[in-house]
Each structure stands twice: as C-alpha cells, then as structure tokens.
Coordinates of C-alpha atoms and ligand atoms in Angstrom, one line a residue:
X219 CA -24.7 -8.4 9.6
X220 CA -23.8 -5.3 11.5
X221 CA -25.2 -6.7 14.7
X222 CA -23.2 -10.0 14.3
X223 CA -19.9 -8.0 13.6
X224 CA -20.3 -5.9 16.7
X225 CA -21.1 -8.8 19.0
X226 CA -18.2 -10.7 17.7
X227 CA -15.9 -7.7 18.2
X228 CA -17.2 -7.1 21.7
X229 CA -16.8 -10.6 22.7
X230 CA -13.1 -10.8 21.4
X231 CA -12.0 -7.5 22.6
X232 CA -11.9 -8.0 26.4
X233 CA -9.9 -11.2 25.6
X234 CA -7.2 -9.4 23.8
X235 CA -7.0 -6.8 26.7
X236 CA -6.9 -9.5 29.3
X237 CA -3.9 -10.9 27.5
X238 CA -2.0 -7.8 27.3
X239 CA 1.7 -8.3 28.1
X240 CA 3.2 -5.2 26.7
X241 CA 6.4 -6.6 25.2
X242 CA 8.0 -4.7 22.3
X243 CA 10.7 -7.2 21.6
X244 CA 10.2 -8.7 18.2
X245 CA 11.6 -11.9 18.9
X246 CA 9.4 -12.5 22.0
X247 CA 6.4 -14.4 20.5
X248 CA 4.5 -14.8 23.6
X249 CA 2.9 -11.4 24.0
X250 CA -0.8 -11.1 22.7
X251 CA -1.6 -7.5 23.4
X252 CA -0.1 -4.3 21.9
X253 CA 3.4 -3.4 23.0
X254 CA 4.3 -0.2 24.8
X255 CA 4.2 1.6 21.5
X256 CA 0.6 0.3 20.8
X257 CA 1.6 -2.2 18.2
X258 CA 0.5 -5.7 17.7
X259 CA 3.4 -7.9 16.6
X260 CA 2.9 -11.3 14.7
X261 CA 5.6 -13.8 13.8
X262 CA 6.5 -16.1 10.9
X263 CA 9.7 -18.1 9.9
X264 CA 12.4 -15.4 9.3
X265 CA 9.9 -12.5 9.3
X266 CA 8.0 -10.5 12.0
X267 CA 5.8 -7.5 11.7
X268 CA 3.7 -5.1 13.6
X269 CA 0.3 -3.7 12.9
X270 CA -1.8 -1.0 14.5
X271 CA -5.6 -0.4 14.6
X272 CA -5.3 3.1 12.8
X273 CA -6.1 2.3 9.3
X274 CA -5.3 -1.4 10.0
X275 CA -1.8 -0.3 9.1
X276 CA 1.4 -2.3 9.0
X277 CA 4.0 -0.3 11.1
X278 CA 6.9 -2.5 10.9
X279 CA 8.3 -5.5 8.9
X280 CA 11.6 -7.1 10.0
X281 CA 13.5 -9.4 7.8
X282 CA 17.4 -10.3 7.7
X283 CA 19.4 -9.0 4.8
X284 CA 22.1 -10.9 2.9
X285 CA 24.5 -10.3 5.7
X286 CA 22.1 -11.5 8.5
X287 CA 21.5 -8.1 9.8
X288 CA 17.7 -7.3 10.5
X289 CA 16.2 -4.6 8.5
X290 CA 12.9 -2.7 9.1
X291 CA 11.9 -2.2 5.4
X292 CA 8.6 -0.3 5.7
X293 CA 8.0 3.2 6.5
X294 CA 5.9 4.1 9.6
X295 CA 6.1 5.8 13.1
X296 CA 7.6 4.6 16.4
X297 CA 4.3 5.0 18.2
X298 CA 0.8 4.1 17.2
X299 CA -0.5 7.1 18.9
X300 CA 1.6 9.3 16.5
X301 CA -0.4 8.2 13.3
X302 CA -3.5 10.2 14.3
X303 CA -1.4 13.3 15.3
X304 CA 0.7 13.5 12.2
X305 CA -0.7 16.1 9.9
X306 CA 1.1 15.1 6.6
X307 CA -0.7 11.8 6.7
X308 CA 1.1 10.0 3.9
X309 CA -1.2 6.9 4.3
X310 CA 1.8 4.9 5.9
X311 CA 1.0 1.3 5.6
X312 CA -2.9 1.6 5.8
X313 CA -5.7 0.4 3.9
X314 CA -7.2 3.2 1.7
X315 CA -11.0 3.0 1.5
X316 CA -13.7 2.6 0.8
X317 CA -12.4 3.6 -2.6
X318 CA -8.5 3.8 -3.1
X319 CA -6.8 6.2 -5.3
X320 CA -8.6 9.0 -7.1
X321 CA -12.3 9.9 -7.8
X322 CA -12.6 12.4 -10.6
X323 CA -14.7 15.4 -9.6
X324 CA -15.5 13.7 -6.4
X325 CA -18.5 12.3 -7.9
X326 CA -20.0 9.0 -9.5
X327 CA -23.3 7.7 -10.8
X328 CA -24.9 4.5 -9.8
X329 CA -28.2 3.4 -11.5
X330 CA -28.9 7.0 -12.8
X331 CA -28.3 8.6 -9.4
X332 CA -25.2 10.9 -9.0
X333 CA -23.4 10.9 -5.8
X334 CA -21.1 13.7 -4.5
X335 CA -18.5 12.8 -2.0
X336 CA -16.0 15.0 0.0
X337 CA -13.0 16.2 -2.0
X338 CA -9.5 16.3 -0.4
X339 CA -7.0 17.0 -3.2
X340 CA -6.0 19.7 -5.5
X341 CA -7.6 22.7 -3.9
X342 CA -8.4 25.7 -6.2
X343 CA -9.8 29.2 -5.4
X344 CA -13.3 28.0 -6.4
X345 CA -12.8 24.5 -4.6
X346 CA -10.9 25.2 -1.5
X347 CA -11.3 21.6 -0.4
X348 CA -10.1 20.1 -3.6
X349 CA -11.4 19.1 -7.0
X350 CA -11.1 15.2 -6.5
X351 CA -11.1 12.7 -3.8
X352 CA -8.1 10.6 -2.8
X353 CA -8.2 7.4 -0.8
X354 CA -11.8 7.7 0.3
X355 CA -11.9 11.3 1.4
X356 CA -10.7 13.5 4.2
X357 CA -11.8 10.8 6.7
X358 CA -11.2 7.8 4.5
X359 CA -10.5 4.4 6.2
X360 CA -6.9 4.9 6.8
X361 CA -7.8 7.9 9.1
X362 CA -9.9 5.7 11.4
X363 CA -9.2 3.0 14.0
X364 CA -10.2 -0.6 13.1
X365 CA -11.1 -3.1 15.9
X366 CA -8.7 -6.1 16.4
X367 CA -11.2 -8.9 15.9
X368 CA -8.9 -11.8 16.4
X369 CA -5.1 -12.3 16.8
X370 CA -2.7 -15.4 17.0
X371 CA 1.0 -15.7 16.8
X372 CA 1.1 -15.5 13.1
X373 CA -2.1 -13.7 12.1
X374 CA -4.2 -10.6 13.1
X375 CA -7.7 -9.7 11.7
X376 CA -9.1 -6.3 11.9
X377 CA -12.8 -5.4 11.6
X378 CA -14.4 -2.1 10.5
X379 CA -17.9 -0.7 9.9
X380 CA -18.1 2.2 7.6
X381 CA -21.5 3.8 8.2
X382 CA -24.1 4.8 5.4
X383 CA -23.4 8.5 4.2
X384 CA -19.9 8.6 5.6
X385 CA -17.8 11.0 3.2
X386 CA -20.9 11.0 1.1
X387 CA -20.8 7.3 0.1
X388 CA -24.1 5.5 -0.1
X389 CA -24.7 2.6 2.1
X390 CA -22.9 0.7 5.1
X391 CA -19.8 -1.4 4.4
X392 CA -18.6 -4.1 6.8
X393 CA -14.9 -5.1 6.3
X394 CA -12.4 -7.6 7.6
X395 CA -8.7 -7.2 7.0
X396 CA -6.5 -10.3 7.8
X397 CA -2.8 -10.2 7.8
X398 CA -0.8 -13.5 8.1
X399 CA 2.9 -14.3 8.2
X400 CA 4.5 -17.5 7.0
X401 CA 7.8 -18.8 6.0
X402 CA 9.3 -15.5 4.7
X403 CA 5.8 -14.5 3.5
X404 CA 3.3 -11.7 4.2
X405 CA -0.2 -12.5 3.0
X406 CA -3.4 -10.6 3.3
X407 CA -6.9 -10.9 2.6
X408 CA -9.3 -8.1 2.5
X409 CA -13.1 -8.7 2.5
X410 CA -15.8 -6.0 2.4
X411 CA -19.6 -6.4 2.3
X412 CA -22.1 -3.8 1.3
X413 CA -25.1 -4.3 3.6
X414 CA -27.7 -1.6 2.7
X415 CA -27.0 0.1 -0.8
X416 CA -25.1 -0.2 -3.9
X417 CA -21.7 1.5 -3.4
X418 CA -18.2 1.6 -4.8
X419 CA -15.5 -0.6 -3.1
X420 CA -11.8 -0.7 -4.0
X421 CA -9.2 -1.4 -1.4
X422 CA -5.4 -1.8 -1.4
X423 CA -2.5 -1.8 1.1
X424 CA -0.5 1.4 0.8
X425 CA 2.8 0.3 2.2
X426 CA 6.1 2.2 1.7
X427 CA 9.1 0.3 1.0
X428 CA 12.8 0.7 1.3
X429 CA 14.3 -2.8 1.1
X430 CA 17.5 -1.4 2.7
X431 CA 15.6 -0.3 5.8
X432 CA 17.0 3.2 4.9
X433 CA 20.3 1.9 6.1
X434 CA 22.1 1.7 2.7
X435 CA 25.4 3.6 3.2
X436 CA 25.8 4.4 -0.5
X437 CA 22.3 6.0 -1.1
X438 CA 19.2 7.1 0.8
X439 CA 17.0 6.6 -2.3
X440 CA 15.3 3.5 -3.8
X441 CA 16.4 4.5 -7.4
X442 CA 18.9 1.6 -7.4
X443 CA 16.0 -0.9 -6.6
X444 CA 15.1 -3.1 -9.4
X445 CA 11.6 -3.3 -10.4
X446 CA 9.6 -5.6 -12.7
X447 CA 6.0 -6.0 -13.9
X448 CA 6.1 -9.0 -16.2
X449 CA 2.4 -8.5 -17.1
X450 CA 2.2 -4.9 -17.5
X451 CA 2.5 -3.7 -21.1
X452 CA -0.4 -1.2 -20.6
X453 CA -1.3 1.4 -18.1
X454 CA -4.0 3.9 -17.2
X455 CA -3.7 7.2 -19.0
X456 CA -4.2 10.2 -16.7
X457 CA -4.3 14.0 -16.8
X458 CA -1.9 16.5 -15.1
X459 CA -3.6 15.9 -11.6
X460 CA -3.4 12.1 -12.0
X461 CA -7.2 11.6 -13.0
X462 CA -7.8 8.8 -15.5
X463 CA -8.9 10.1 -18.9
X464 CA -10.3 6.8 -19.8
X465 CA -7.4 6.0 -22.2
X466 CA -5.4 2.8 -21.9
X467 CA -1.8 3.5 -23.0
X468 CA 0.9 1.3 -24.3
X469 CA 4.2 1.0 -22.5
X470 CA 6.4 0.7 -25.7
X471 CA 9.5 -1.4 -25.1
X472 CA 12.3 0.8 -23.9
X473 CA 10.0 3.6 -22.9
X474 CA 10.2 5.1 -19.3
X475 CA 7.0 3.1 -18.3
X476 CA 8.3 -0.2 -19.6
X477 CA 9.0 -2.4 -16.6
X478 CA 7.4 -5.4 -18.4
X479 CA 10.0 -6.5 -21.1
X480 CA 12.9 -6.7 -18.5
X481 CA 13.6 -5.7 -14.9
X482 CA 15.1 -2.2 -14.5
X483 CA 16.2 0.0 -11.8
X484 CA 13.6 2.5 -10.8
X485 CA 16.1 5.5 -11.4
X486 CA 17.2 4.1 -14.8
X487 CA 15.1 6.9 -16.7
X488 CA 15.1 9.7 -14.3
X489 CA 17.4 11.9 -16.7
X490 CA 15.1 11.4 -19.5
X491 CA 12.7 14.1 -20.7
X492 CA 10.1 11.7 -21.2
X493 CA 9.8 11.2 -17.4
X494 CA 9.1 14.9 -16.7
X495 CA 5.3 15.3 -15.9
X496 CA 5.0 11.4 -15.8
X497 CA 3.5 11.6 -12.3
X498 CA 1.4 14.8 -12.9
X499 CA 2.2 18.5 -13.4
X500 CA 5.9 19.3 -12.8
X501 CA 6.5 15.8 -11.3
X502 CA 9.3 13.6 -12.5
X503 CA 9.0 10.0 -11.4
X504 CA 6.1 7.4 -11.1
X505 CA 2.6 7.4 -9.6
X506 CA 1.3 5.1 -12.1
X507 CA -1.5 2.5 -12.4
X508 CA -0.2 -0.4 -14.6
X509 CA -2.7 -3.1 -15.8
X510 CA -2.0 -6.7 -15.0
X511 CA -2.9 -8.8 -18.2
X512 CA -2.9 -12.4 -17.6
X513 CA -6.0 -13.8 -19.1
X514 CA -4.6 -14.1 -22.7
X515 CA -2.4 -16.9 -21.4
X516 CA -5.5 -18.9 -20.3
X517 CA -6.8 -19.5 -16.9
X518 CA -4.3 -18.9 -14.1
X519 CA -3.9 -19.4 -10.5
X520 CA -2.7 -16.2 -8.9
X521 CA -0.7 -18.0 -6.3
X522 CA 1.2 -20.1 -8.8
X523 CA 5.0 -20.3 -8.5
X524 CA 6.7 -17.7 -10.8
X525 CA 3.3 -16.1 -11.3
X526 CA 4.3 -12.9 -9.5
X527 CA 2.7 -9.5 -10.8
X528 CA 5.5 -7.5 -9.5
X529 CA 9.1 -7.9 -8.1
X530 CA 11.2 -5.5 -6.3
X531 CA 14.8 -6.0 -5.3
X532 CA 17.7 -4.2 -3.8
X533 CA 21.2 -5.3 -4.7
X534 CA 22.5 -3.6 -1.5
X535 CA 20.4 -5.6 1.1
X536 CA 19.9 -8.5 -1.4
X537 CA 16.3 -8.4 -0.3
X538 CA 13.8 -9.4 -2.9
X539 CA 10.0 -9.0 -2.7
X540 CA 7.8 -10.9 -5.1
X541 CA 4.1 -10.0 -5.1
X542 CA 1.5 -12.3 -6.0
X543 CA -2.2 -11.0 -6.2
X544 CA -5.6 -11.7 -7.6
X545 CA -5.9 -7.9 -8.5
X546 CA -5.9 -6.7 -12.1
X547 CA -3.9 -3.5 -11.6
X548 CA -0.9 -2.3 -9.8
X549 CA 0.2 1.1 -8.6
X550 CA 3.8 2.2 -8.1
X551 CA 4.6 5.7 -6.6
X552 CA 8.1 6.6 -6.3
X553 CA 7.8 8.9 -3.3
X554 CA 8.1 12.0 -5.5
X555 CA 6.3 13.9 -2.8
X556 CA 8.6 13.1 0.1
X557 CA 10.9 16.1 1.0
X558 CA 12.9 15.0 4.1
X559 CA 10.1 16.1 6.6
X560 CA 9.1 12.5 7.8
X561 CA 11.3 10.9 10.5
X562 CA 12.6 7.5 10.3
X563 CA 11.8 4.9 12.9
X564 CA 14.3 4.0 15.6
X565 CA 14.7 0.6 13.9
X566 CA 16.0 2.4 10.6
X567 CA 18.6 4.5 9.0
X568 CA 22.2 5.1 9.7
X569 CA 23.1 6.6 13.1
X570 CA 26.3 8.8 13.3
X571 CA 26.4 9.8 9.8
X572 CA 25.5 13.5 9.0
X573 CA 25.3 12.8 5.3
X574 CA 22.4 10.6 5.9
X575 CA 19.7 12.4 7.9
X576 CA 17.2 10.4 10.0
X577 CA 14.3 11.4 7.6
X578 CA 12.8 10.0 4.4
X579 CA 14.3 11.9 1.4
X580 CA 12.6 12.5 -2.0
X581 CA 12.7 9.1 -3.8
X582 CA 13.7 7.4 -0.6
X583 CA 10.8 4.9 -0.7
X584 CA 8.4 3.3 -3.1
X585 CA 4.6 2.5 -2.5
X586 CA 3.4 -0.7 -4.0
X587 CA -0.4 -1.2 -4.3
X588 CA -2.3 -4.2 -5.6
X589 CA -5.6 -2.8 -6.7
X590 CA -8.2 -2.7 -9.4
X591 CA -8.3 -0.3 -12.3
X592 CA -8.4 3.2 -10.7
X593 CA -11.5 5.3 -11.0
X594 CA -13.3 2.7 -13.2
X595 CA -16.5 3.9 -11.5
X596 CA -16.1 7.0 -13.6
X597 CA -15.2 5.0 -16.9
X598 CA -18.3 2.9 -17.7
X599 CA -16.8 2.0 -21.1
X600 CA -14.1 0.0 -19.1
X601 CA -17.1 -2.3 -18.2
X602 CA -15.7 -3.0 -14.6
X603 CA -18.9 -2.3 -12.7
X604 CA -19.0 -6.0 -11.4
X605 CA -15.5 -5.6 -9.8
X606 CA -16.2 -2.1 -8.3
X607 CA -20.0 -1.8 -7.3
X608 CA -21.3 -3.9 -4.6
X609 CA -24.8 -4.0 -3.2
X610 CA -26.7 -6.0 -0.6
X611 CA -26.8 -9.6 -1.4
X612 CA -23.8 -9.5 -3.9
X613 CA -20.8 -11.5 -3.4
X614 CA -18.3 -9.7 -1.0
X615 CA -15.5 -7.6 -2.4
X616 CA -12.3 -9.7 -2.0
X617 CA -8.6 -8.8 -2.4
X618 CA -5.9 -11.3 -1.9
X619 CA -2.1 -11.0 -2.1
X620 CA 1.0 -13.0 -0.9
X621 CA 4.1 -11.0 -0.6
X622 CA 7.1 -13.5 -0.7
X623 CA 10.5 -12.3 0.6
X624 CA 13.8 -14.0 -0.5
X625 CA 17.5 -13.1 -0.6
X626 CA 18.8 -12.2 -4.1
X627 CA 22.2 -10.7 -4.1
X628 CA 22.3 -10.4 -7.9
X629 CA 23.7 -7.1 -9.1
X630 CA 21.5 -5.7 -11.7
X631 CA 22.0 -2.9 -14.2
Ligands
NAG921 C1 8.0 -12.4 26.6 O1 7.3 -11.5 27.2 C2 6.6 -11.8 28.5 C3 5.9 -10.6 28.9 O2 6.6 -9.5 29.0 C4 7.6 -12.4 29.3 O3 7.0 -12.8 30.5 C5 8.4 -13.4 28.8 O4 9.4 -13.9 29.8 C6 9.2 -13.1 27.5 N1 9.8 -14.2 27.0 C7 10.9 -14.2 26.4 C8 11.4 -15.5 25.9 O5 11.7 -13.3 26.5
NAG922 C1 14.5 -10.0 22.8 O1 14.2 -11.2 23.3 C2 15.3 -12.2 23.1 C3 14.9 -13.5 23.6 O2 14.3 -13.4 24.9 C4 16.6 -11.7 23.8 O3 17.8 -12.6 23.5 C5 17.0 -10.3 23.2 O4 18.1 -9.7 24.0 C6 15.8 -9.3 23.5 N1 16.2 -8.1 22.8 C7 15.8 -6.9 23.4 C8 16.2 -5.7 22.4 O5 15.2 -6.8 24.4
NAG923 C1 3.5 5.8 23.0 O1 2.4 6.8 23.1 C2 1.5 6.6 24.2 C3 0.3 7.5 24.1 O2 0.8 8.9 23.9 C4 2.2 6.7 25.5 O3 1.4 6.5 26.6 C5 3.5 5.8 25.4 O4 4.3 6.0 26.6 C6 4.3 5.9 24.1 N1 5.3 4.9 24.2 C7 6.6 5.2 24.2 C8 7.6 4.1 24.1 O5 7.0 6.4 24.1
NAG924 C1 5.5 -17.9 16.9 O1 5.9 -18.1 15.6 C2 7.3 -18.0 15.6 C3 7.6 -18.2 14.0 O2 6.9 -19.3 13.5 C4 7.9 -19.3 16.4 O3 9.2 -19.3 16.3 C5 7.4 -19.1 17.8 O4 7.7 -20.3 18.6 C6 5.8 -19.0 17.9 N1 5.5 -18.7 19.3 C7 4.5 -19.3 19.9 C8 4.2 -18.9 21.3 O5 3.9 -20.1 19.3
NAG925 C1 -7.0 5.8 17.4 O1 -6.2 5.1 18.3 C2 -5.1 5.9 18.9 C3 -4.3 5.0 19.8 O2 -3.6 4.1 19.0 C4 -5.5 7.1 19.4 O3 -4.4 7.9 19.9 C5 -6.4 7.9 18.5 O4 -7.0 9.0 19.2 C6 -7.5 7.1 17.9 N1 -8.1 7.8 16.9 C7 -9.4 7.8 16.7 C8 -10.1 8.6 15.6 O5 -10.2 7.2 17.5
NAG926 C1 -18.5 18.1 -10.9 O1 -19.4 18.0 -9.8 C2 -20.2 19.2 -9.7 C3 -20.9 19.3 -8.3 O2 -20.1 18.9 -7.3 C4 -21.1 19.4 -10.8 O3 -21.9 20.6 -10.7 C5 -20.3 19.4 -12.1 O4 -21.2 19.3 -13.2 C6 -19.4 18.3 -12.1 N1 -18.4 18.4 -13.3 C7 -18.3 17.4 -14.1 C8 -17.4 17.7 -15.3 O5 -18.8 16.3 -14.2
NAG927 C1 11.1 -22.3 4.9 O1 11.3 -22.4 3.4 C2 12.7 -22.7 3.3 C3 13.1 -22.4 1.8 O2 11.9 -22.7 1.0 C4 12.8 -24.2 3.7 O3 14.2 -24.6 3.3 C5 12.6 -24.3 5.1 O4 12.5 -25.6 5.5 C6 11.2 -23.8 5.4 N1 10.8 -23.7 6.9 C7 9.9 -24.3 7.4 C8 9.8 -24.0 8.9 O5 8.9 -24.7 6.9
NAG928 C1 28.2 -0.3 4.0 O1 27.4 -1.3 4.2 C2 27.9 -2.7 3.8 C3 26.7 -3.7 4.1 O2 26.3 -3.7 5.3 C4 29.1 -2.9 4.6 O3 29.7 -4.2 4.2 C5 30.2 -1.8 4.3 O4 31.4 -1.9 5.0 C6 29.5 -0.5 4.6 N1 30.5 0.5 4.2 C7 30.9 1.6 5.0 C8 31.8 2.6 4.5 O5 30.3 1.7 6.1
NAG929 C1 22.3 3.7 -8.9 O1 21.3 4.7 -9.6 C2 21.9 5.8 -10.2 C3 20.7 6.6 -10.8 O2 19.9 5.9 -11.5 C4 22.9 5.3 -11.3 O3 23.4 6.4 -11.9 C5 23.9 4.4 -10.7 O4 24.6 3.8 -11.7 C6 23.2 3.3 -9.9 N1 24.2 2.5 -9.1 C7 24.4 1.2 -9.3 C8 25.2 0.5 -8.6 O5 23.6 0.5 -10.0
NAG930 C1 8.0 23.6 -11.6 O1 9.2 23.0 -11.2 C2 10.2 23.9 -11.4 C3 11.5 23.2 -11.0 O2 11.4 22.5 -9.8 C4 10.0 25.2 -10.3 O3 11.0 26.1 -10.5 C5 8.6 25.8 -10.8 O4 8.4 26.8 -9.9 C6 7.6 24.8 -10.8 N1 6.3 25.4 -11.3 C7 5.2 25.3 -10.7 C8 4.1 26.1 -11.2 O5 5.1 24.7 -9.6
NAG931 C1 7.4 19.0 2.8 O1 6.1 18.5 2.5 C2 5.1 18.8 3.4 C3 3.8 18.0 3.0 O2 3.6 18.5 1.7 C4 4.9 20.2 3.8 O3 4.0 20.6 4.7 C5 6.4 20.9 4.2 O4 6.2 22.3 4.2 C6 7.4 20.6 3.1 N1 8.7 21.0 3.7 C7 9.6 21.5 2.9 C8 10.9 21.8 3.6 O5 9.4 21.7 1.7
NAG932 C1 17.4 -12.1 -8.9 O1 17.1 -10.8 -9.5 C2 17.4 -10.8 -10.9 C3 17.1 -9.4 -11.3 O2 15.9 -8.9 -10.9 C4 16.5 -11.8 -11.6 O3 16.9 -11.7 -12.9 C5 16.7 -13.0 -11.0 O4 15.8 -14.1 -11.6 C6 16.5 -13.2 -9.5 N1 16.8 -14.5 -9.0 C7 15.7 -15.1 -8.4 C8 16.3 -16.4 -7.8 O5 14.7 -14.8 -7.9

C-alpha cells in the first residue's frame, strides 16, 4: 500500500509542477499549480477556495453575500509559508489527525496493551509537556505537509503517510483527503487506512468561520450568527480541561446548550451564569461535542435534502451554511481563546476603520467540526471501537461531508 501510494505521488508531482502557472486571481480558473502565495485554487459555481499542503488546510473560501460582494469566510494566513512559522498554531482549516480532539492522559489501550502518546496540552509542574493530547500531538497531521496527489479545476486530493510510532501511535496510516467544489457546495471525503497495526483514527476539518468575512460593520464577533443542531439533544460531558468523563448529558430545552429545539444566535446565552465554565475552567462559551442522533427515525441518507446536521447563518451577510455529514458527532468552538493576536487576511475585514482592528477578536469566529464521539477510545462502555480502531485488512476509515451555501437574508432573534 505504501509503495503504491508513494509511486503514485511521485508520478503525479512533476506533472503539477510542470503546469505551474502562478496566478493568484481567484477568477482565473486556468492555473493548475500553486499561486505566488503557495495556494492551490479550485472553482465551483458561485464559489472558489484555496488549499495548502500544510495540514491539507483550506486557506480561503470566497462566496458572494446578499449584496453580491465577495467575502472570504474562513480564517487563515495570506501566505502558505506562514502556517509553519506561526507559533500559536490555531489549527486553521487543517485536518487534525491521526486522532482529532483530546485524548485523556495521553494514553489508550488496545487489546490489553497500553500506549502512551505525546502530550501537548494543559502543562503542569509535574507534566511540563501537558496532561493530555490535543489533535494528534505536538506533531499531529496539521503540523505536517501533505502531498498534492491530484488536482482538477474543481477538486484537489492530498495524500499522506503517517509512520509507525509517530507521536507514539502504533502502526502506519495512509490517508487521502479530497476536497471538491460544486454549485455553491464544498464537499470533502477523508479516507485513512491502517496498514500495519491496530490504531485509533478520527479525523475532522478544523475550519474557522466568520460568515461576514470579518467585514461586518456592526460587530466583529459571530455572536449574532444563528446556529442550529436539529439532531443534537445530547452532548458529551467533560471535566474542567474538556476531557470526556464518560457521561452523556441532556441538553434540556431552553438550556444554554440547546441548539436542537430551535435555531438560536450563538451569543443568546452569553450573559447567563450557566454558560460560565461551559467550555472548561474559567471559560464562557462553547467548545462542545454534541451527539448527532438520527437512527431513531429509521434508516437515513446523510445527503438527503433537509437532512443537515448543522446550520450556521449570518443575517448581516445573508450567507447560510448547511452541513451534511455521515458523522455521528459535531463540535462547535466559539473562539473563546482568540485574543486579537491573529491577523486577518488581505481579503478580509474593514479597512480605514480604527474600531475594527485587522485581527481576530475573542468570539470573532466559530469552528465547526464533523467528527465521531470524542475520546471514545478511552470510554469502552460507549462501544464505539469499530468506529475508532482500525487495523490492517479492516475497511478504511471514511468521513464524508457536504457543506452547502445559500443566501438566507431572514433576520432571526
Ligand atoms: C490565467 O492565468 C494564466 C497564467 O498566469 C494566464 O496566462 C491567463 O491569461 C489567465 N487567464 C485569464 C482569463 O485571466
Ligand atoms: C482576475 O481575472 C479576471 C478575469 O481575467 C479580471 O477581470 C480581474 O480584473 C482579475 N482580478 C485581479 C484582482 O487581478
Ligand atoms: C510567500 O512566501 C514565500 C516563501 O517565503 C515567498 O517566496 C513569496 O514571495 C511569498 N509571497 C508573497 C506574495 O509575499
Ligand atoms: C472551472 O470551473 C468554473 C466553475 O465551474 C468554470 O466557470 C470555469 O470555466 C472552469 N475552468 C476550466 C478551465 O474548466
Ligand atoms: C511545508 O511547506 C511549506 C511551504 O508551503 C514550507 O515553508 C515548510 O517548511 C514545510 N514544512 C515542513 C514541515 O516540511
Ligand atoms: C496516566 O499515564 C501515566 C503514564 O503516562 C500512568 O502512569 C498513569 O497511571 C495514568 N493515569 C491514569 C489515571 O490512567
Ligand atoms: C446551481 O443551482 C441553482 C439553484 O439550485 C440553479 O438555479 C442553477 O441552475 C445551478 N447551476 C448549475 C450550473 O447547475
Ligand atoms: C454596513 O454594511 C452594509 C452592508 O454592506 C451597508 O449596507 C451599510 O451601508 C454599511 N454601513 C456603514 C455605516 O458603513
Ligand atoms: C447581537 O448579539 C447581541 C449579543 O448576543 C445581542 O444583544 C443583540 O441583540 C444581537 N443583535 C441582533 C441584531 O440580533
Ligand atoms: C478567571 O477569570 C477571571 C476573570 O476573567 C480572572 O480575573 C481570574 O484571574 C481567572 N482565574 C484563573 C485562575 O485563571
Ligand atoms: C494571546 O494568546 C496567545 C496564545 O495563547 C498568547 O501567546 C498571547 O500572549 C496572548 N496575547 C494577549 C495580548 O493576551
Ligand atoms: C433561513 O434561516 C432561518 C433562521 O435560521 C430558518 O428558519 C429558515 O428556514 C432559513 N431559510 C431557508 C430557505 O433555509
């Protein structure tokens, strides 16, 4: 498998390089190499997007708002080369892997054997590197460069080989990440194959959204974006450093974590006492894994019209994002950790307005992640081993999603 992948990559790479045309103009659909900023552009009807090998990340997504003005609605950096230099590393638009979100105590057990992986979060005096692992470790997938395996006008596929033992994980994993643009749609398919040993795999897309392109002249925050999770009456209970406790909690109607009974603005409950510590110690906001419960209504087609698992909408731009996915959990993070230290891109924000600095403020964005139940490898009673542990000869890990954009200028409360 590895040999095949490498030879495929090697045969395709010179082709991409030979076709390098270096044109950064998003309306120019003829260039096939990266532009002068190191970005690979692809095009759909009413939508275009740029991707970079670093973390197989999306760096730009352009779409017109209700006034016909083009907005860049994802956070990122202007130059692909800066992603590897930036030390804050907010996982901008990348693929967290090989295991997204947190792993309790940086360890897990497979077939009676305990594995210890590299910690990278919540350092203490006794554990200077941290007490848990976030997004695959200090050299997780979104710290590394993928290979451009193939590319067309509307699609790009990245390939990646994660060696046996990397970050302490057992076995080699080979992965393909394909992004495709359609008629106001962004689809992705992530496939990963464990080739040598049983190992945990859980991927996601860690994209930061601001549906106003950070150009809203009333507010820099996303607290007025409306959010809806129609299948998510339950969520994963966590401790004060966001490690799952094993408990599945109810999102009672009207409670701060209720986004299922009706759409609601993200900021609706920010003054409520109940939201304090909702995203960990001393944190007001969301960094929550909701379950997506659909089986009870019978067999379903995740692509079915109106079957979206999440909807995000901004009344200011009128842009609406409906997310369809085959995954059974959904994470939303309300950018509680942003503090104005990340710069906007040249395609974003308001110029000539001192009240709106060209940086991302606290609550200035929202991360939406289709995923499986977080840290299920440490909660055997959830019985999700078949969704999270993969060995040689098993069916591949597959994640699919379709992000559909439309204009919905409805004002909501
Ligand atoms: C697109 O970019 C290529 C390479 O820079 C250039 O030759 C071509 O004229 C451009 N096409 C348009 C329509 O701008
Ligand atoms: C991009 O290309 C289009 C089509 O060739 C052209 O009309 C437009 O002016 C270009 N924009 C920039 C910023 O170069
Ligand atoms: C992007 O970074 C690369 C490498 O540092 C540099 O060669 C290139 O000029 C940069 N592009 C722009 C437009 O600054
Ligand atoms: C690329 O796709 C866009 C959108 O579908 C289309 O307008 C454009 O003509 C295509 N370009 C090429 C070279 O096929
Ligand atoms: C990844 O590629 C970028 C260019 O986009 C380069 O600046 C960086 O050094 C590479 N990083 C690694 C870890 O290879
Ligand atoms: C956490 O991992 C360490 C080794 O890294 C181990 O000694 C300890 O028992 C583990 N703690 C728990 C609660 O599992
Ligand atoms: C794109 O979708 C819109 C609305 O569904 C439709 O009217 C239009 O014909 C579609 N365009 C193409 C090229 O399929
Ligand atoms: C704010 O933006 C909206 C939408 O683009 C525009 O209609 C309005 O004139 C702007 N207001 C100010 C004060 O610039
Ligand atoms: C925007 O959000 C703030 C904070 O939640 C709220 O007070 C305000 O009413 C909202 N504005 C609109 C126009 O919905
Ligand atoms: C908790 O937050 C409050 C208010 O922001 C701050 O004053 C306090 O220092 C924080 N406590 C800790 C332990 O971080
Ligand atoms: C903002 O957050 C970053 C990352 O946590 C930190 O390095 C920086 O010191 C913070 N800046 C301010 C002004 O708090
Ligand atoms: C527009 O958004 C509102 C509020 O989220 C929702 O009730 C309505 O169904 C949406 N309309 C469409 C056409 O999606």
